[in-house]
GROMACS .gro file of C-alpha atoms in nm:
model
  298
    1UNK     CA    1  -1.571   2.218   3.230
    2UNK     CA    2  -1.744   1.890   3.297
    3UNK     CA    3  -1.522   1.605   3.409
    4UNK     CA    4  -1.595   1.244   3.321
    5UNK     CA    5  -1.459   0.910   3.428
    6UNK     CA    6  -1.288   0.669   3.187
    7UNK     CA    7  -1.498   0.364   3.099
    8UNK     CA    8  -1.435   0.035   2.924
    9UNK     CA    9  -1.452   0.015   2.541
   10UNK     CA   10  -1.782  -0.176   2.546
   11UNK     CA   11  -2.087   0.007   2.680
   12UNK     CA   12  -2.237  -0.168   2.982
   13UNK     CA   13  -2.555  -0.091   3.171
   14UNK     CA   14  -2.346  -0.015   3.478
   15UNK     CA   15  -2.134   0.248   3.304
   16UNK     CA   16  -2.184   0.589   3.470
   17UNK     CA   17  -2.199   0.777   3.138
   18UNK     CA   18  -2.268   0.651   2.785
   19UNK     CA   19  -2.031   0.754   2.510
   20UNK     CA   20  -2.278   1.004   2.365
   21UNK     CA   21  -2.261   1.204   2.689
   22UNK     CA   22  -1.883   1.183   2.703
   23UNK     CA   23  -1.829   1.336   2.360
   24UNK     CA   24  -1.678   1.685   2.353
   25UNK     CA   25  -1.588   1.923   2.076
   26UNK     CA   26  -1.210   1.944   2.017
   27UNK     CA   27  -1.218   2.313   2.114
   28UNK     CA   28  -1.366   2.224   2.452
   29UNK     CA   29  -1.091   1.970   2.509
   30UNK     CA   30  -0.827   2.227   2.415
   31UNK     CA   31  -0.972   2.484   2.657
   32UNK     CA   32  -0.994   2.237   2.945
   33UNK     CA   33  -0.621   2.276   3.023
   34UNK     CA   34  -0.569   1.902   3.057
   35UNK     CA   35  -0.886   1.821   3.252
   36UNK     CA   36  -1.043   1.654   2.948
   37UNK     CA   37  -0.827   1.400   2.767
   38UNK     CA   38  -0.897   1.181   2.466
   39UNK     CA   39  -1.000   0.827   2.562
   40UNK     CA   40  -0.696   0.647   2.424
   41UNK     CA   41  -0.825   0.300   2.505
   42UNK     CA   42  -1.149   0.355   2.315
   43UNK     CA   43  -0.973   0.474   2.000
   44UNK     CA   44  -0.718   0.193   2.017
   45UNK     CA   45  -0.992  -0.067   2.057
   46UNK     CA   46  -1.246   0.066   1.810
   47UNK     CA   47  -1.042   0.233   1.536
   48UNK     CA   48  -0.677   0.121   1.552
   49UNK     CA   49  -0.694  -0.248   1.643
   50UNK     CA   50  -0.959  -0.366   1.389
   51UNK     CA   51  -0.771  -0.263   1.069
   52UNK     CA   52  -0.439  -0.385   1.210
   53UNK     CA   53  -0.605  -0.715   1.299
   54UNK     CA   54  -0.737  -0.755   0.943
   55UNK     CA   55  -0.395  -0.679   0.793
   56UNK     CA   56  -0.211  -0.921   1.022
   57UNK     CA   57  -0.469  -1.199   1.012
   58UNK     CA   58  -0.287  -1.403   0.740
   59UNK     CA   59   0.046  -1.385   0.928
   60UNK     CA   60   0.129  -1.704   1.112
   61UNK     CA   61   0.170  -1.666   1.487
   62UNK     CA   62  -0.039  -1.352   1.527
   63UNK     CA   63  -0.368  -1.319   1.710
   64UNK     CA   64  -0.604  -1.042   1.809
   65UNK     CA   65  -0.504  -1.085   2.173
   66UNK     CA   66  -0.133  -1.056   2.087
   67UNK     CA   67  -0.188  -0.742   1.880
   68UNK     CA   68  -0.403  -0.591   2.155
   69UNK     CA   69  -0.130  -0.652   2.409
   70UNK     CA   70   0.126  -0.484   2.182
   71UNK     CA   71  -0.101  -0.179   2.170
   72UNK     CA   72  -0.115  -0.170   2.549
   73UNK     CA   73  -0.464  -0.321   2.584
   74UNK     CA   74  -0.584  -0.607   2.802
   75UNK     CA   75  -0.538  -0.919   2.589
   76UNK     CA   76  -0.795  -1.119   2.786
   77UNK     CA   77  -1.076  -0.911   2.634
   78UNK     CA   78  -0.981  -1.015   2.280
   79UNK     CA   79  -0.896  -1.380   2.332
   80UNK     CA   80  -1.189  -1.514   2.127
   81UNK     CA   81  -1.202  -1.248   1.855
   82UNK     CA   82  -1.075  -1.477   1.574
   83UNK     CA   83  -1.202  -1.823   1.498
   84UNK     CA   84  -0.945  -2.096   1.458
   85UNK     CA   85  -1.106  -2.240   1.145
   86UNK     CA   86  -1.107  -1.913   0.952
   87UNK     CA   87  -0.748  -1.840   1.047
   88UNK     CA   88  -0.630  -2.186   0.942
   89UNK     CA   89  -0.800  -2.162   0.603
   90UNK     CA   90  -0.649  -1.822   0.534
   91UNK     CA   91  -0.301  -1.933   0.637
   92UNK     CA   92  -0.311  -2.239   0.412
   93UNK     CA   93  -0.389  -2.031   0.102
   94UNK     CA   94  -0.179  -1.725   0.182
   95UNK     CA   95   0.151  -1.658   0.006
   96UNK     CA   96   0.343  -1.337   0.091
   97UNK     CA   97   0.385  -1.108  -0.209
   98UNK     CA   98   0.760  -1.092  -0.153
   99UNK     CA   99   0.781  -1.469  -0.212
  100UNK     CA  100   0.572  -1.473  -0.529
  101UNK     CA  101   0.715  -1.501  -0.875
  102UNK     CA  102   0.705  -1.174  -1.066
  103UNK     CA  103   0.459  -1.323  -1.314
  104UNK     CA  104   0.211  -1.380  -1.030
  105UNK     CA  105   0.291  -1.080  -0.815
  106UNK     CA  106   0.265  -0.826  -1.096
  107UNK     CA  107  -0.013  -0.994  -1.289
  108UNK     CA  108  -0.249  -0.733  -1.429
  109UNK     CA  109  -0.005  -0.442  -1.408
  110UNK     CA  110   0.060  -0.240  -1.720
  111UNK     CA  111   0.399  -0.212  -1.884
  112UNK     CA  112   0.619   0.093  -1.899
  113UNK     CA  113   0.609   0.159  -2.274
  114UNK     CA  114   0.899   0.342  -2.438
  115UNK     CA  115   0.916   0.458  -2.800
  116UNK     CA  116   1.254   0.425  -2.967
  117UNK     CA  117   1.349   0.752  -3.136
  118UNK     CA  118   1.539   0.568  -3.411
  119UNK     CA  119   1.294   0.299  -3.527
  120UNK     CA  120   0.981   0.470  -3.383
  121UNK     CA  121   0.857   0.138  -3.240
  122UNK     CA  122   0.690   0.140  -2.899
  123UNK     CA  123   0.800  -0.149  -2.677
  124UNK     CA  124   0.761  -0.249  -2.316
  125UNK     CA  125   1.064  -0.162  -2.107
  126UNK     CA  126   1.212  -0.502  -2.011
  127UNK     CA  127   1.392  -0.395  -1.696
  128UNK     CA  128   1.760  -0.381  -1.609
  129UNK     CA  129   1.824  -0.679  -1.835
  130UNK     CA  130   1.634  -0.803  -2.138
  131UNK     CA  131   1.672  -1.175  -2.070
  132UNK     CA  132   1.504  -1.278  -2.395
  133UNK     CA  133   1.781  -1.113  -2.598
  134UNK     CA  134   2.048  -1.129  -2.326
  135UNK     CA  135   2.121  -0.759  -2.350
  136UNK     CA  136   2.085  -0.447  -2.142
  137UNK     CA  137   1.737  -0.308  -2.094
  138UNK     CA  138   1.864   0.026  -2.224
  139UNK     CA  139   1.898  -0.120  -2.573
  140UNK     CA  140   1.594  -0.106  -2.798
  141UNK     CA  141   1.458  -0.463  -2.829
  142UNK     CA  142   1.357  -0.393  -3.190
  143UNK     CA  143   1.659  -0.228  -3.355
  144UNK     CA  144   1.920  -0.271  -3.080
  145UNK     CA  145   2.025   0.095  -3.061
  146UNK     CA  146   2.151   0.197  -2.719
  147UNK     CA  147   1.966   0.436  -2.489
  148UNK     CA  148   1.649   0.378  -2.695
  149UNK     CA  149   1.780   0.621  -2.954
  150UNK     CA  150   1.876   0.896  -2.709
  151UNK     CA  151   2.211   1.060  -2.762
  152UNK     CA  152   2.364   0.976  -2.425
  153UNK     CA  153   2.291   0.845  -2.076
  154UNK     CA  154   2.163   1.181  -1.950
  155UNK     CA  155   1.914   1.214  -2.235
  156UNK     CA  156   1.802   0.855  -2.182
  157UNK     CA  157   1.738   0.919  -1.812
  158UNK     CA  158   1.539   1.232  -1.898
  159UNK     CA  159   1.317   1.037  -2.139
  160UNK     CA  160   1.267   0.745  -1.901
  161UNK     CA  161   1.184   0.971  -1.607
  162UNK     CA  162   0.935   1.174  -1.812
  163UNK     CA  163   0.757   0.863  -1.938
  164UNK     CA  164   0.753   0.716  -1.588
  165UNK     CA  165   0.617   1.031  -1.421
  166UNK     CA  166   0.342   1.070  -1.681
  167UNK     CA  167   0.238   0.707  -1.645
  168UNK     CA  168   0.233   0.725  -1.264
  169UNK     CA  169   0.020   1.037  -1.291
  170UNK     CA  170  -0.229   0.842  -1.504
  171UNK     CA  171  -0.231   0.557  -1.250
  172UNK     CA  172  -0.304   0.797  -0.965
  173UNK     CA  173  -0.578   0.966  -1.166
  174UNK     CA  174  -0.736   0.627  -1.228
  175UNK     CA  175  -0.725   0.546  -0.856
  176UNK     CA  176  -0.871   0.879  -0.742
  177UNK     CA  177  -1.148   0.850  -0.998
  178UNK     CA  178  -1.295   0.591  -0.760
  179UNK     CA  179  -1.480   0.377  -1.013
  180UNK     CA  180  -1.663   0.078  -0.862
  181UNK     CA  181  -1.751  -0.235  -1.060
  182UNK     CA  182  -1.990  -0.514  -0.972
  183UNK     CA  183  -1.815  -0.847  -0.910
  184UNK     CA  184  -2.105  -1.038  -1.066
  185UNK     CA  185  -1.995  -1.141  -1.416
  186UNK     CA  186  -2.351  -1.108  -1.546
  187UNK     CA  187  -2.378  -0.748  -1.424
  188UNK     CA  188  -2.200  -0.467  -1.607
  189UNK     CA  189  -2.259  -0.197  -1.347
  190UNK     CA  190  -1.987   0.067  -1.318
  191UNK     CA  191  -2.044   0.365  -1.092
  192UNK     CA  192  -1.881   0.616  -0.860
  193UNK     CA  193  -2.176   0.600  -0.623
  194UNK     CA  194  -2.209   0.369  -0.326
  195UNK     CA  195  -2.503   0.246  -0.124
  196UNK     CA  196  -2.548   0.380   0.228
  197UNK     CA  197  -2.576   0.022   0.355
  198UNK     CA  198  -2.246  -0.103   0.220
  199UNK     CA  199  -2.094  -0.220  -0.105
  200UNK     CA  200  -2.401  -0.392  -0.249
  201UNK     CA  201  -2.463  -0.348  -0.621
  202UNK     CA  202  -2.697  -0.063  -0.709
  203UNK     CA  203  -2.863  -0.255  -0.993
  204UNK     CA  204  -3.206  -0.383  -0.897
  205UNK     CA  205  -3.211  -0.758  -0.840
  206UNK     CA  206  -2.831  -0.800  -0.853
  207UNK     CA  207  -2.673  -0.986  -0.561
  208UNK     CA  208  -2.318  -0.883  -0.646
  209UNK     CA  209  -2.084  -0.654  -0.459
  210UNK     CA  210  -1.922  -0.334  -0.580
  211UNK     CA  211  -1.544  -0.352  -0.582
  212UNK     CA  212  -1.291  -0.080  -0.672
  213UNK     CA  213  -1.183  -0.100  -1.033
  214UNK     CA  214  -0.836   0.018  -0.929
  215UNK     CA  215  -0.783  -0.012  -0.554
  216UNK     CA  216  -0.506   0.125  -0.334
  217UNK     CA  217  -0.349  -0.221  -0.340
  218UNK     CA  218  -0.352  -0.221  -0.721
  219UNK     CA  219  -0.183   0.119  -0.723
  220UNK     CA  220   0.083   0.002  -0.479
  221UNK     CA  221   0.147  -0.314  -0.681
  222UNK     CA  222   0.184  -0.102  -0.995
  223UNK     CA  223   0.437   0.124  -0.823
  224UNK     CA  224   0.631  -0.180  -0.700
  225UNK     CA  225   0.637  -0.315  -1.055
  226UNK     CA  226   0.792   0.007  -1.182
  227UNK     CA  227   1.045  -0.011  -0.901
  228UNK     CA  228   1.140  -0.369  -0.989
  229UNK     CA  229   1.220  -0.268  -1.348
  230UNK     CA  230   1.516  -0.057  -1.233
  231UNK     CA  231   1.634  -0.264  -0.937
  232UNK     CA  232   1.999  -0.340  -1.010
  233UNK     CA  233   2.022  -0.556  -0.697
  234UNK     CA  234   1.763  -0.796  -0.838
  235UNK     CA  235   1.966  -0.818  -1.159
  236UNK     CA  236   2.284  -0.906  -0.970
  237UNK     CA  237   2.097  -1.169  -0.768
  238UNK     CA  238   1.972  -1.329  -1.087
  239UNK     CA  239   2.322  -1.316  -1.233
  240UNK     CA  240   2.429  -1.557  -0.960
  241UNK     CA  241   2.195  -1.824  -1.099
  242UNK     CA  242   2.224  -1.745  -1.469
  243UNK     CA  243   2.506  -1.649  -1.700
  244UNK     CA  244   2.621  -1.294  -1.617
  245UNK     CA  245   2.540  -1.029  -1.873
  246UNK     CA  246   2.842  -0.885  -2.050
  247UNK     CA  247   2.830  -0.515  -2.141
  248UNK     CA  248   3.026  -0.387  -2.440
  249UNK     CA  249   3.335  -0.183  -2.354
  250UNK     CA  250   3.291   0.055  -2.062
  251UNK     CA  251   2.914   0.084  -2.096
  252UNK     CA  252   2.830  -0.103  -1.776
  253UNK     CA  253   2.899   0.197  -1.551
  254UNK     CA  254   2.689   0.441  -1.756
  255UNK     CA  255   2.406   0.188  -1.792
  256UNK     CA  256   2.395   0.122  -1.420
  257UNK     CA  257   2.409   0.495  -1.347
  258UNK     CA  258   2.087   0.546  -1.543
  259UNK     CA  259   1.928   0.251  -1.364
  260UNK     CA  260   2.037   0.379  -1.022
  261UNK     CA  261   1.885   0.721  -1.086
  262UNK     CA  262   1.559   0.565  -1.204
  263UNK     CA  263   1.564   0.330  -0.906
  264UNK     CA  264   1.586   0.627  -0.670
  265UNK     CA  265   1.296   0.794  -0.849
  266UNK     CA  266   1.070   0.488  -0.837
  267UNK     CA  267   1.166   0.405  -0.477
  268UNK     CA  268   1.078   0.758  -0.369
  269UNK     CA  269   0.733   0.719  -0.524
  270UNK     CA  270   0.677   0.388  -0.343
  271UNK     CA  271   0.790   0.538  -0.013
  272UNK     CA  272   0.562   0.840  -0.056
  273UNK     CA  273   0.261   0.615  -0.109
  274UNK     CA  274   0.277   0.503   0.259
  275UNK     CA  275   0.068   0.198   0.173
  276UNK     CA  276   0.008  -0.031   0.478
  277UNK     CA  277   0.260   0.171   0.679
  278UNK     CA  278   0.171   0.365   0.994
  279UNK     CA  279   0.470   0.562   1.130
  280UNK     CA  280   0.537   0.537   1.502
  281UNK     CA  281   0.527   0.916   1.532
  282UNK     CA  282   0.154   0.898   1.460
  283UNK     CA  283   0.091   0.709   1.784
  284UNK     CA  284   0.320   0.940   1.978
  285UNK     CA  285   0.143   1.250   1.849
  286UNK     CA  286  -0.207   1.110   1.894
  287UNK     CA  287  -0.179   0.923   2.223
  288UNK     CA  288   0.143   1.031   2.392
  289UNK     CA  289   0.128   1.130   2.757
  290UNK     CA  290  -0.239   1.050   2.810
  291UNK     CA  291  -0.215   0.737   3.026
  292UNK     CA  292  -0.231   0.898   3.370
  293UNK     CA  293  -0.515   1.139   3.297
  294UNK     CA  294  -0.889   1.102   3.292
  295UNK     CA  295  -1.020   1.008   2.950
  296UNK     CA  296  -1.304   1.128   2.734
  297UNK     CA  297  -1.392   1.094   2.370
  298UNK     CA  298  -1.278   1.413   2.197
   0.00000   0.00000   0.00000
């Protein structure tokens, strides 16, 4: 097998071999018995650092050089990657989602609609507490029957979980459909195609850009909205600033049991989405134990 020397991420005229000549098929790397190793530095610089840098750019105190150092790269090579003006403008306008009001954070999300089996009226599920009527969210906001007309807590949970799962399935289907819409208000282009030169609009003469109709961020925000509806902890936190909700008789335990089960279901869906989360095991599996060996692009 042909051995190659590791080179810097940027191709220089003095480099002994360009990257095209250092590329090997994965099967060749596997058969080399450790003589050919993936160029960890190249992948970290070209494919791992750029998206992490874009995600962390609005966070105060971060820089490309700092992130590069955390990844084990030489920070001096990335000292001038960001411009101070762009970073300052972004930081001034940026508000973390966790600090937003629910009305702003979940703007544009669709409600979880439940149909009461007694009055047959479809209403948006208000959450753990219906603050407009100062009653539990498990009471129909129209007729006031408990469990939205279901016979007991178990039946209510079954109905809520079925409605939730069907609605999440529709949200995922909408995301995977991959519809793109032009951001120019005068252009009505909707397509699933994309130009080979980027996200420019496919309509002749239009200067707009194609944007996802329902992006991965929109899907994640929708899942977080569902999760917030059944978050009993949020309800208790709000109770500390407003008058606590009084449940009739011994209903509080059964009501919270339904909410806890739904909270587990919605939290599991959010966790499975893995949005903006890269597990540490990924780096161990991809780049572990390759520091002391010669590197190539596999």
